Amino acid sequence: MGTIASHERSERAARAGAGVAAVGRRIHAQRTAQGLSLQEFATLAGVDAPALSALERGEGATTLFTLYAAADALGVPAGAFVSVGDTSADAAPAAPVPNPTPVPATGGDHGPTERAPRTFADLRKGALAGRTFDTLPQFAVAAVLEARYSVAAIARVFRVPAWKLQGWVDEKTGPDAASHRR
């Protein structure tokens, strides 16, 4: 009887390991699809690079904090990486790649392009052209609220965690304004 129980535990552990490896592959694919280096990803997530690297490789015991921080940095719900009840490595669909929603042009270039901004110069085009800001947080909030870029895209440009930028946006709009969340 002990042998059967031991065998069942081993099978469960193997399935769990395959599930963790699948989550890691999905996170890695999402990060690379967004063009983030591991160090940029770590900065956005507020987690050290070795912990995120281990998560992507499916190694060790990853904390829920690391999983949620990684998902937040990528602008994807954590559940998109986890397939409950199915631990096969390739069974769950890949997490969606968030794209900034282009705003139709209204007589000139006044909206984000199809490509997310990568530099401050990219942000100085379109809706924010010719504008000056007293602080970088004001600039970042305007990029989200006025130029309508995603929080995740702007957090990458400003090299701040997405949760921090979301806090600045919430201060400006009120905590119930969920329309600008990733």
PDB file of N, CA and C in Angstrom, residues 40-49 65-66 69-70 72-73 160-163:
ATOM      1  N   GLU A  40      15.690  44.140 -17.848  1.00  0.00           N
ATOM      2  CA  GLU A  40      14.563  45.079 -17.958  1.00  0.00           C
ATOM      3  C   GLU A  40      13.317  44.494 -17.290  1.00  0.00           C
ATOM      4  N   PHE A  41      13.090  43.206 -17.530  1.00  0.00           N
ATOM      5  CA  PHE A  41      11.965  42.500 -16.934  1.00  0.00           C
ATOM      6  C   PHE A  41      12.063  42.552 -15.407  1.00  0.00           C
ATOM      7  N   ALA A  42      13.245  42.290 -14.877  1.00  0.00           N
ATOM      8  CA  ALA A  42      13.456  42.307 -13.425  1.00  0.00           C
ATOM      9  C   ALA A  42      13.185  43.699 -12.856  1.00  0.00           C
ATOM     10  N   THR A  43      13.637  44.726 -13.554  1.00  0.00           N
ATOM     11  CA  THR A  43      13.413  46.095 -13.089  1.00  0.00           C
ATOM     12  C   THR A  43      11.921  46.415 -13.055  1.00  0.00           C
ATOM     13  N   LEU A  44      11.211  46.059 -14.110  1.00  0.00           N
ATOM     14  CA  LEU A  44       9.771  46.321 -14.161  1.00  0.00           C
ATOM     15  C   LEU A  44       9.016  45.542 -13.093  1.00  0.00           C
ATOM     16  N   ALA A  45       9.440  44.306 -12.861  1.00  0.00           N
ATOM     17  CA  ALA A  45       8.740  43.446 -11.904  1.00  0.00           C
ATOM     18  C   ALA A  45       9.109  43.761 -10.458  1.00  0.00           C
ATOM     19  N   GLY A  46      10.256  44.396 -10.260  1.00  0.00           N
ATOM     20  CA  GLY A  46      10.712  44.645  -8.898  1.00  0.00           C
ATOM     21  C   GLY A  46      11.195  43.368  -8.216  1.00  0.00           C
ATOM     22  N   VAL A  47      11.668  42.429  -9.020  1.00  0.00           N
ATOM     23  CA  VAL A  47      12.152  41.129  -8.526  1.00  0.00           C
ATOM     24  C   VAL A  47      13.548  40.927  -9.104  1.00  0.00           C
ATOM     25  N   ASP A  48      14.429  40.277  -8.363  1.00  0.00           N
ATOM     26  CA  ASP A  48      15.781  40.109  -8.890  1.00  0.00           C
ATOM     27  C   ASP A  48      15.801  39.157 -10.093  1.00  0.00           C
ATOM     28  N   ALA A  49      16.738  39.437 -10.995  1.00  0.00           N
ATOM     29  CA  ALA A  49      16.837  38.693 -12.255  1.00  0.00           C
ATOM     30  C   ALA A  49      17.027  37.186 -12.051  1.00  0.00           C
ATOM     31  N   PHE A  65       4.330  35.572  -5.168  1.00  0.00           N
ATOM     32  CA  PHE A  65       4.720  36.971  -5.337  1.00  0.00           C
ATOM     33  C   PHE A  65       5.489  37.150  -6.640  1.00  0.00           C
ATOM     34  N   THR A  66       6.454  36.270  -6.888  1.00  0.00           N
ATOM     35  CA  THR A  66       7.266  36.368  -8.110  1.00  0.00           C
ATOM     36  C   THR A  66       6.394  36.169  -9.344  1.00  0.00           C
ATOM     37  N   ALA A  69       4.222  39.359  -9.720  1.00  0.00           N
ATOM     38  CA  ALA A  69       5.055  40.490 -10.119  1.00  0.00           C
ATOM     39  C   ALA A  69       5.461  40.370 -11.588  1.00  0.00           C
ATOM     40  N   ALA A  70       5.783  39.156 -12.020  1.00  0.00           N
ATOM     41  CA  ALA A  70       6.154  38.921 -13.420  1.00  0.00           C
ATOM     42  C   ALA A  70       4.965  39.209 -14.333  1.00  0.00           C
ATOM     43  N   ASP A  72       2.376  41.119 -13.728  1.00  0.00           N
ATOM     44  CA  ASP A  72       2.085  42.553 -13.707  1.00  0.00           C
ATOM     45  C   ASP A  72       3.055  43.320 -14.603  1.00  0.00           C
ATOM     46  N   ALA A  73       4.326  42.964 -14.539  1.00  0.00           N
ATOM     47  CA  ALA A  73       5.325  43.642 -15.364  1.00  0.00           C
ATOM     48  C   ALA A  73       5.064  43.439 -16.855  1.00  0.00           C
ATOM     49  N   VAL A 160      10.142  52.240 -14.631  1.00  0.00           N
ATOM     50  CA  VAL A 160       9.537  52.165 -13.304  1.00  0.00           C
ATOM     51  C   VAL A 160       8.632  50.940 -13.281  1.00  0.00           C
ATOM     52  N   PRO A 161       8.406  50.365 -12.118  1.00  0.00           N
ATOM     53  CA  PRO A 161       7.474  49.236 -12.054  1.00  0.00           C
ATOM     54  C   PRO A 161       6.077  49.668 -12.507  1.00  0.00           C
ATOM     55  N   ALA A 162       5.392  48.786 -13.188  1.00  0.00           N
ATOM     56  CA  ALA A 162       4.052  49.099 -13.689  1.00  0.00           C
ATOM     57  C   ALA A 162       3.109  49.462 -12.552  1.00  0.00           C
ATOM     58  N   TRP A 163       3.259  48.822 -11.393  1.00  0.00           N
ATOM     59  CA  TRP A 163       2.363  49.122 -10.271  1.00  0.00           C
ATOM     60  C   TRP A 163       2.559  50.552  -9.789  1.00  0.00           C
TER      61      TRP A 163
END
